[in-house]
CSV table of C-alpha atoms and ligand atoms in Angstrom, one decimal:
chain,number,residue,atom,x,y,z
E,1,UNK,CA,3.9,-15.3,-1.4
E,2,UNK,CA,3.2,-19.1,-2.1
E,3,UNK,CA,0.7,-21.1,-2.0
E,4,UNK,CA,0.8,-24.0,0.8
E,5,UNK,CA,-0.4,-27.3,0.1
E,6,UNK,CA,-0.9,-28.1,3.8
E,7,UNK,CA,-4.6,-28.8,4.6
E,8,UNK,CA,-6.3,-25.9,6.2
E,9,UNK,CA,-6.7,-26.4,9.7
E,10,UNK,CA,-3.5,-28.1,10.4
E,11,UNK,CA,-1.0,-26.7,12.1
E,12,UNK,CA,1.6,-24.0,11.8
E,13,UNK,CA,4.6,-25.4,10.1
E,14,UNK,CA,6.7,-23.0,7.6
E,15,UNK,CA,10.1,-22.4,5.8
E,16,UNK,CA,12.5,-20.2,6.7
E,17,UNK,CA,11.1,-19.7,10.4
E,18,UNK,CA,11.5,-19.9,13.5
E,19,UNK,CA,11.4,-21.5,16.9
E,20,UNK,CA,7.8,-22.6,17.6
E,21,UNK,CA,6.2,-21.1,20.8
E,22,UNK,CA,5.7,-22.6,24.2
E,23,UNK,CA,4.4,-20.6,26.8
E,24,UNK,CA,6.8,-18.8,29.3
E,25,UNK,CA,4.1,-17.9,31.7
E,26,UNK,CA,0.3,-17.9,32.4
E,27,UNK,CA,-2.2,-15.4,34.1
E,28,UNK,CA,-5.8,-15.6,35.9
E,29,UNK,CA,-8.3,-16.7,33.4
E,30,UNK,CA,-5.4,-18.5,31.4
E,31,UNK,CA,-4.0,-16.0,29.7
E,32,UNK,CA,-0.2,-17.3,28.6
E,33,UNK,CA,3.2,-15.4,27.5
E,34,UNK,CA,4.7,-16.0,24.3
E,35,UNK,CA,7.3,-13.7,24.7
E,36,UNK,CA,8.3,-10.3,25.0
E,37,UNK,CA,10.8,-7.6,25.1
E,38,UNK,CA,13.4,-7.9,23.8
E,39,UNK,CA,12.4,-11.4,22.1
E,40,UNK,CA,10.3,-9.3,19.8
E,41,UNK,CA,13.2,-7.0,18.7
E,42,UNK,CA,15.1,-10.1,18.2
E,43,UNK,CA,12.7,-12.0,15.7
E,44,UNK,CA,12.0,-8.6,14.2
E,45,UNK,CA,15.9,-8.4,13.1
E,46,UNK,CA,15.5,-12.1,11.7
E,47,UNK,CA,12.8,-11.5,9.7
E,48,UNK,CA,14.8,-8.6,8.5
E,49,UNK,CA,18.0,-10.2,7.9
E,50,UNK,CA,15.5,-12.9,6.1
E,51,UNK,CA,14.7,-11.2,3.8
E,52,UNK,CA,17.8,-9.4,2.7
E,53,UNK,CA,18.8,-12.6,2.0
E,54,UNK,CA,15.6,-13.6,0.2
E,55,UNK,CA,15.4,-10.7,-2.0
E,56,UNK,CA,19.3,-9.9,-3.1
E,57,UNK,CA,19.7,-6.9,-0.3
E,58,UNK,CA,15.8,-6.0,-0.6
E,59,UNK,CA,16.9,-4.8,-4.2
E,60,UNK,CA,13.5,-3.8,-6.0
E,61,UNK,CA,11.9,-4.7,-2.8
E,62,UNK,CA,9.3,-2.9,-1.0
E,63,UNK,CA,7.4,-3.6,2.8
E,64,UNK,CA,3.8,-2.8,3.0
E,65,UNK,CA,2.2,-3.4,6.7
E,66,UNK,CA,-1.4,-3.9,6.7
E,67,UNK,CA,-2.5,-1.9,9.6
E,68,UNK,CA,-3.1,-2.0,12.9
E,69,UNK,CA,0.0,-3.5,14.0
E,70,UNK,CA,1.2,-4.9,10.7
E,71,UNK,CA,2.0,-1.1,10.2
E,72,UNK,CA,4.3,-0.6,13.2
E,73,UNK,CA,6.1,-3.9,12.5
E,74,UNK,CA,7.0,-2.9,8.8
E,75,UNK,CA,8.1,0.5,9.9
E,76,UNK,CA,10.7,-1.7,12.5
E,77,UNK,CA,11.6,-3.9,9.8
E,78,UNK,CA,12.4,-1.5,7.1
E,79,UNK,CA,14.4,0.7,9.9
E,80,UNK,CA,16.4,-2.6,11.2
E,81,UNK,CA,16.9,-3.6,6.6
E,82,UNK,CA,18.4,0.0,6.9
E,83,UNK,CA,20.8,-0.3,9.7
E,84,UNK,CA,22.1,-3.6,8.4
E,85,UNK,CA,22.1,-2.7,4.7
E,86,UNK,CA,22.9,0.8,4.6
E,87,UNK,CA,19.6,1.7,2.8
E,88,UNK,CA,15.9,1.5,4.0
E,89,UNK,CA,13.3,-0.1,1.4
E,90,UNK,CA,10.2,1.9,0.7
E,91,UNK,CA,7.6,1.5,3.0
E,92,UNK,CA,3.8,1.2,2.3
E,93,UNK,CA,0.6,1.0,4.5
E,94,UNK,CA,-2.3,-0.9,3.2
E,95,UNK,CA,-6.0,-0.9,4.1
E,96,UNK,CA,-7.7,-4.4,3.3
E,97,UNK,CA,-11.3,-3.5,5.1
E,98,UNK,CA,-13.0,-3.1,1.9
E,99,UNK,CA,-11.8,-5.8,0.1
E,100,UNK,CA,-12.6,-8.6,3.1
E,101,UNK,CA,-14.8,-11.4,1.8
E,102,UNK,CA,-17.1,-10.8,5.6
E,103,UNK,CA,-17.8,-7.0,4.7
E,104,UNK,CA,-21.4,-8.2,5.1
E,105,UNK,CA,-21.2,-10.3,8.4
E,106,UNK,CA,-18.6,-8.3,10.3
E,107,UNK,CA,-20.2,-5.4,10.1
E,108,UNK,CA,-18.7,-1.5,10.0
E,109,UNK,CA,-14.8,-1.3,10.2
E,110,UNK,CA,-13.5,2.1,10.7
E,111,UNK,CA,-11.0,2.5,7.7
E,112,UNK,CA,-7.4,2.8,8.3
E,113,UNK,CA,-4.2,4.4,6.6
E,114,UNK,CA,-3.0,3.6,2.9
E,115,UNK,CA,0.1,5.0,1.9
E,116,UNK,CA,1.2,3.8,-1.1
E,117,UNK,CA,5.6,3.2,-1.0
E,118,UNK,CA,7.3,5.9,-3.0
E,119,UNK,CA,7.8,4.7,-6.8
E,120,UNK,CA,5.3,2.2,-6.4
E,121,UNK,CA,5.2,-1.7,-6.7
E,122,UNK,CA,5.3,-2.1,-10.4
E,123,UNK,CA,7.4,-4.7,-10.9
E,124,UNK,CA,8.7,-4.8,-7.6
E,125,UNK,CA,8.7,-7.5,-5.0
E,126,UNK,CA,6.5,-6.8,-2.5
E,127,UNK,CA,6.6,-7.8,1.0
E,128,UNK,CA,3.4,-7.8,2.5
E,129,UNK,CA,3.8,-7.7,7.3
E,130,UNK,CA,1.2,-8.5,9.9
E,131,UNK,CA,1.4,-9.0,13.1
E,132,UNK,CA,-0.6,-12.6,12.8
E,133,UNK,CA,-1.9,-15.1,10.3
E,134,UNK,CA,-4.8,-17.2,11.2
E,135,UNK,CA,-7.6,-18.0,8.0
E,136,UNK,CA,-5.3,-16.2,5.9
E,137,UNK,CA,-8.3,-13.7,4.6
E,138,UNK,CA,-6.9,-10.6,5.5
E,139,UNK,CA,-4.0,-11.8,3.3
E,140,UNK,CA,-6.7,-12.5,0.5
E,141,UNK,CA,-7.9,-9.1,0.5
E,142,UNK,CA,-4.6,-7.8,0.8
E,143,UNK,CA,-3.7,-9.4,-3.1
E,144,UNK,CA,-7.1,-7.7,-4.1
E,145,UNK,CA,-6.1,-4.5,-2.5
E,146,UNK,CA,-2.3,-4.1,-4.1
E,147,UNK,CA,-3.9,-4.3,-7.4
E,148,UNK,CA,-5.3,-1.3,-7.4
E,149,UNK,CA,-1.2,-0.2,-7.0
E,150,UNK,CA,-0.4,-2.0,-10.0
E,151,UNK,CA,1.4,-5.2,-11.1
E,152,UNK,CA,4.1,-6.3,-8.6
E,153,UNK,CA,6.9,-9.1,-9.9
E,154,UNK,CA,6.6,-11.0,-6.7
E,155,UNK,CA,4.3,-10.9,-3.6
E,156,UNK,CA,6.2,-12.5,-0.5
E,157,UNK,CA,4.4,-12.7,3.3
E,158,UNK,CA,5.8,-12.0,6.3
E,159,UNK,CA,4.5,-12.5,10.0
E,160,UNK,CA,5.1,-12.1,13.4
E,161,UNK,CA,3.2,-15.2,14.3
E,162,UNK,CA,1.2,-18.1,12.6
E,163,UNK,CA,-0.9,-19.8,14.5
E,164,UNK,CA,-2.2,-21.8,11.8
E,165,UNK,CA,-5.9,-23.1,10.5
E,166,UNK,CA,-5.9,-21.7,7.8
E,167,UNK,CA,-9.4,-21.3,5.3
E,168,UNK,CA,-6.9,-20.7,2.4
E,169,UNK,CA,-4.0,-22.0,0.4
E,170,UNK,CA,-1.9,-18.9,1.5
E,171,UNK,CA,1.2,-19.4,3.6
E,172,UNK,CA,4.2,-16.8,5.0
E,173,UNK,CA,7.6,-16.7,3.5
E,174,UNK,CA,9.0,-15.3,7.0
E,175,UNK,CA,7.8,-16.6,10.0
E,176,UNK,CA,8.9,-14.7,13.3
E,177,UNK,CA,7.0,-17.4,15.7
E,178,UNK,CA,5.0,-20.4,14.9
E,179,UNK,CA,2.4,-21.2,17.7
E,180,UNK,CA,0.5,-24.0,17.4
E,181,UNK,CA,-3.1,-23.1,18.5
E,182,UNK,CA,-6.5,-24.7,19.4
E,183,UNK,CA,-9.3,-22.6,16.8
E,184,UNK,CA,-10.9,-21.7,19.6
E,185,UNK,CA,-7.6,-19.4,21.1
E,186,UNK,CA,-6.6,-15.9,20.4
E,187,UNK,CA,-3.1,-14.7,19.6
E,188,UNK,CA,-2.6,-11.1,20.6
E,189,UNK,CA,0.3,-9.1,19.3
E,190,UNK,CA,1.9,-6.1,21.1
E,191,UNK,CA,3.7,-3.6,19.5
E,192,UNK,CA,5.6,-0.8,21.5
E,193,UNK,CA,4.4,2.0,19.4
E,194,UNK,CA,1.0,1.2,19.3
E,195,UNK,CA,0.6,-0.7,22.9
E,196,UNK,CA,3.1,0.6,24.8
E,197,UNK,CA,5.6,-2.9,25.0
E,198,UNK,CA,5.6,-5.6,22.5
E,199,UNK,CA,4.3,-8.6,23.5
E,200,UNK,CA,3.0,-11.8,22.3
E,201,UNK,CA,0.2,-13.8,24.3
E,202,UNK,CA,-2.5,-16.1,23.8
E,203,UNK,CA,-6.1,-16.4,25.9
E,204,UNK,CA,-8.4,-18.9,25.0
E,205,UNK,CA,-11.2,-17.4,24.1
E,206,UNK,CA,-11.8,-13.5,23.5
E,207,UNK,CA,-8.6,-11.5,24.3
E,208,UNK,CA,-8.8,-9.6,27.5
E,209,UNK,CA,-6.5,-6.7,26.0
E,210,UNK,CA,-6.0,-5.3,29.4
E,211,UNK,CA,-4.5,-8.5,31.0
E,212,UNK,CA,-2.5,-9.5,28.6
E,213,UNK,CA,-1.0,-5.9,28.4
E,214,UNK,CA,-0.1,-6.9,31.7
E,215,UNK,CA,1.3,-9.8,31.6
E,216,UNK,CA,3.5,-8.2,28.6
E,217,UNK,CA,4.3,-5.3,30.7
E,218,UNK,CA,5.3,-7.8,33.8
E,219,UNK,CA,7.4,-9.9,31.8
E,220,UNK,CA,9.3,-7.0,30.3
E,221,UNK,CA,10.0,-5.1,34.1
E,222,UNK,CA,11.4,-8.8,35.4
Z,1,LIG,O1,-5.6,-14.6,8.9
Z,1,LIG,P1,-6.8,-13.8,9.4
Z,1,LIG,O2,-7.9,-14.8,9.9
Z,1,LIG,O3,-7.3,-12.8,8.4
Z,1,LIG,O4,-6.4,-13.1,10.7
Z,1,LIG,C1,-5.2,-12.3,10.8
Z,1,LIG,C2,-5.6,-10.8,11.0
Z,1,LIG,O5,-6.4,-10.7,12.2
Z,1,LIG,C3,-5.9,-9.5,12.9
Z,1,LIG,O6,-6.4,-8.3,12.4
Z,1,LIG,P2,-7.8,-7.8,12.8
Z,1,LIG,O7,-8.8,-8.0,11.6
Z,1,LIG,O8,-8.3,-8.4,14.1
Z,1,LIG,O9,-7.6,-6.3,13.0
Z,1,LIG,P3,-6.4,-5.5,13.7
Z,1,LIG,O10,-5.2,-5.6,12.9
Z,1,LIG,O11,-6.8,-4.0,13.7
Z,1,LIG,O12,-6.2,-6.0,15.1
Z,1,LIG,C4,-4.4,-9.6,12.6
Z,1,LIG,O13,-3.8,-8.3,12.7
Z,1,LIG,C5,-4.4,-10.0,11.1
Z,1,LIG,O14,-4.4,-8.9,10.2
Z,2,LIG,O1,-5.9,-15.1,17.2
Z,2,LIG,C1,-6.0,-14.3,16.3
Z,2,LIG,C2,-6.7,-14.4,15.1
Z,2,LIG,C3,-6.7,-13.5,14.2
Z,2,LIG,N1,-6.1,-12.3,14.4
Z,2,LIG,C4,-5.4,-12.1,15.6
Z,2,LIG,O2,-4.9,-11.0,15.8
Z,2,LIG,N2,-5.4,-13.1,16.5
């Protein structure tokens, strides 16, 4: 993980990414495709290739997805490291919902899975996955999270997409799509094993889950 000196707000520009996204198509109600299908398996094996080359052949390397669909990508990543490394890196799930800085305004979160990666993350590098970065917070919590695990040597940051404005100096190592956003828009990621198809789409307001699974679904049938 580094630490961006880009103002917050601005938008999404990162190393060692990736193809900024322009719609493909747009629904009723202005919902737009990103991509999907087979476009997601694709920046999914960058990312992976990424970071073998990042991280020596993920030597001392560890993935931990922060759920929901951070957790689904990791799992794909660390099965794609293995298939084109021979050897799978441990694999971790973290919860962040207790250590968010809007405990108090959100309201109650349902908790999710931790798992922590076999042999831990002393000394390792960990490489944090979620589906999107926006303020950066969850990624905030996340740093307060892994140290109940212990001391890692390094903390990297991978996404599927960053849509920018960030609230903090936090920024992604791997990028799978940069999509410039207004604030006001919402990204919504689809993963196959959670969703049913993977998917990436944005709506300008509130996501209409439903729609934009179809629009997913649509794209991935033509
Ligand atoms: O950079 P941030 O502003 O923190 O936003 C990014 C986070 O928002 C979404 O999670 P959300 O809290 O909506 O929960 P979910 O993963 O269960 O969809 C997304 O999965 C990221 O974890
Ligand atoms: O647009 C957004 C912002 C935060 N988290 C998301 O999943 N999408």
């Amino acid at each position: 993980m580094a630490t961006s000196p880009k103002p917050s707000g601005s938008g999404p520009s990162q190393p060692g990414s990736s193809q900024s996204g322009s719609p493909r198509s747009a629904a009723p109600g202005g919902v737009r495709l990103i991509a999907a299908g087979d476009e997601i398996s694709r920046i999914i094996d960058r990312i992976a290739h990424q970071i073998l080359e990042k991280t020596d052949g993920a030597k001392d390397t560890v993935l931990v997805g922060i759920p929901t669909r951070g957790e689904h990508l990791a799992q794909r990543v660390a099965a794609r490291i293995g298939t084109f490394a021979g050897i799978a890196p441990p694999l971790g799930i973290l919860d962040i919902t207790l250590y968010r800085d809007d405990l108090r305004t959100r309201g109650v979160r349902p908790l999710e899975n931790t798992e922590e990666p076999d042999g831990g993350i002393d000394g390792k590098i960990v490489v944090l996955i979620d589906d999107v970065l926006f303020s950066g917070r969850t990624i905030r919590a996340a740093f307060d999270a892994l140290r109940d695990w212990g001391r890692p040597k390094a903390i990297q940051l991978a996404v599927l997409v960053d849509r920018g404005h960030r609230e903090l100096p936090i920024r992604a190592d791997y990028v799978g799509k940069n999509i410039p956003t207004a604030r006001e828009e919402q990204v919504f990621v689809a993963i196959a094993e959670f969703d049913g198809a993977d998917g990436i789409v944005i709506s300008p307001s509130t996501p209409d889950r439903a729609a934009a699974m179809e629009l997913i679904k649509a794209q991935g049938e033509s």
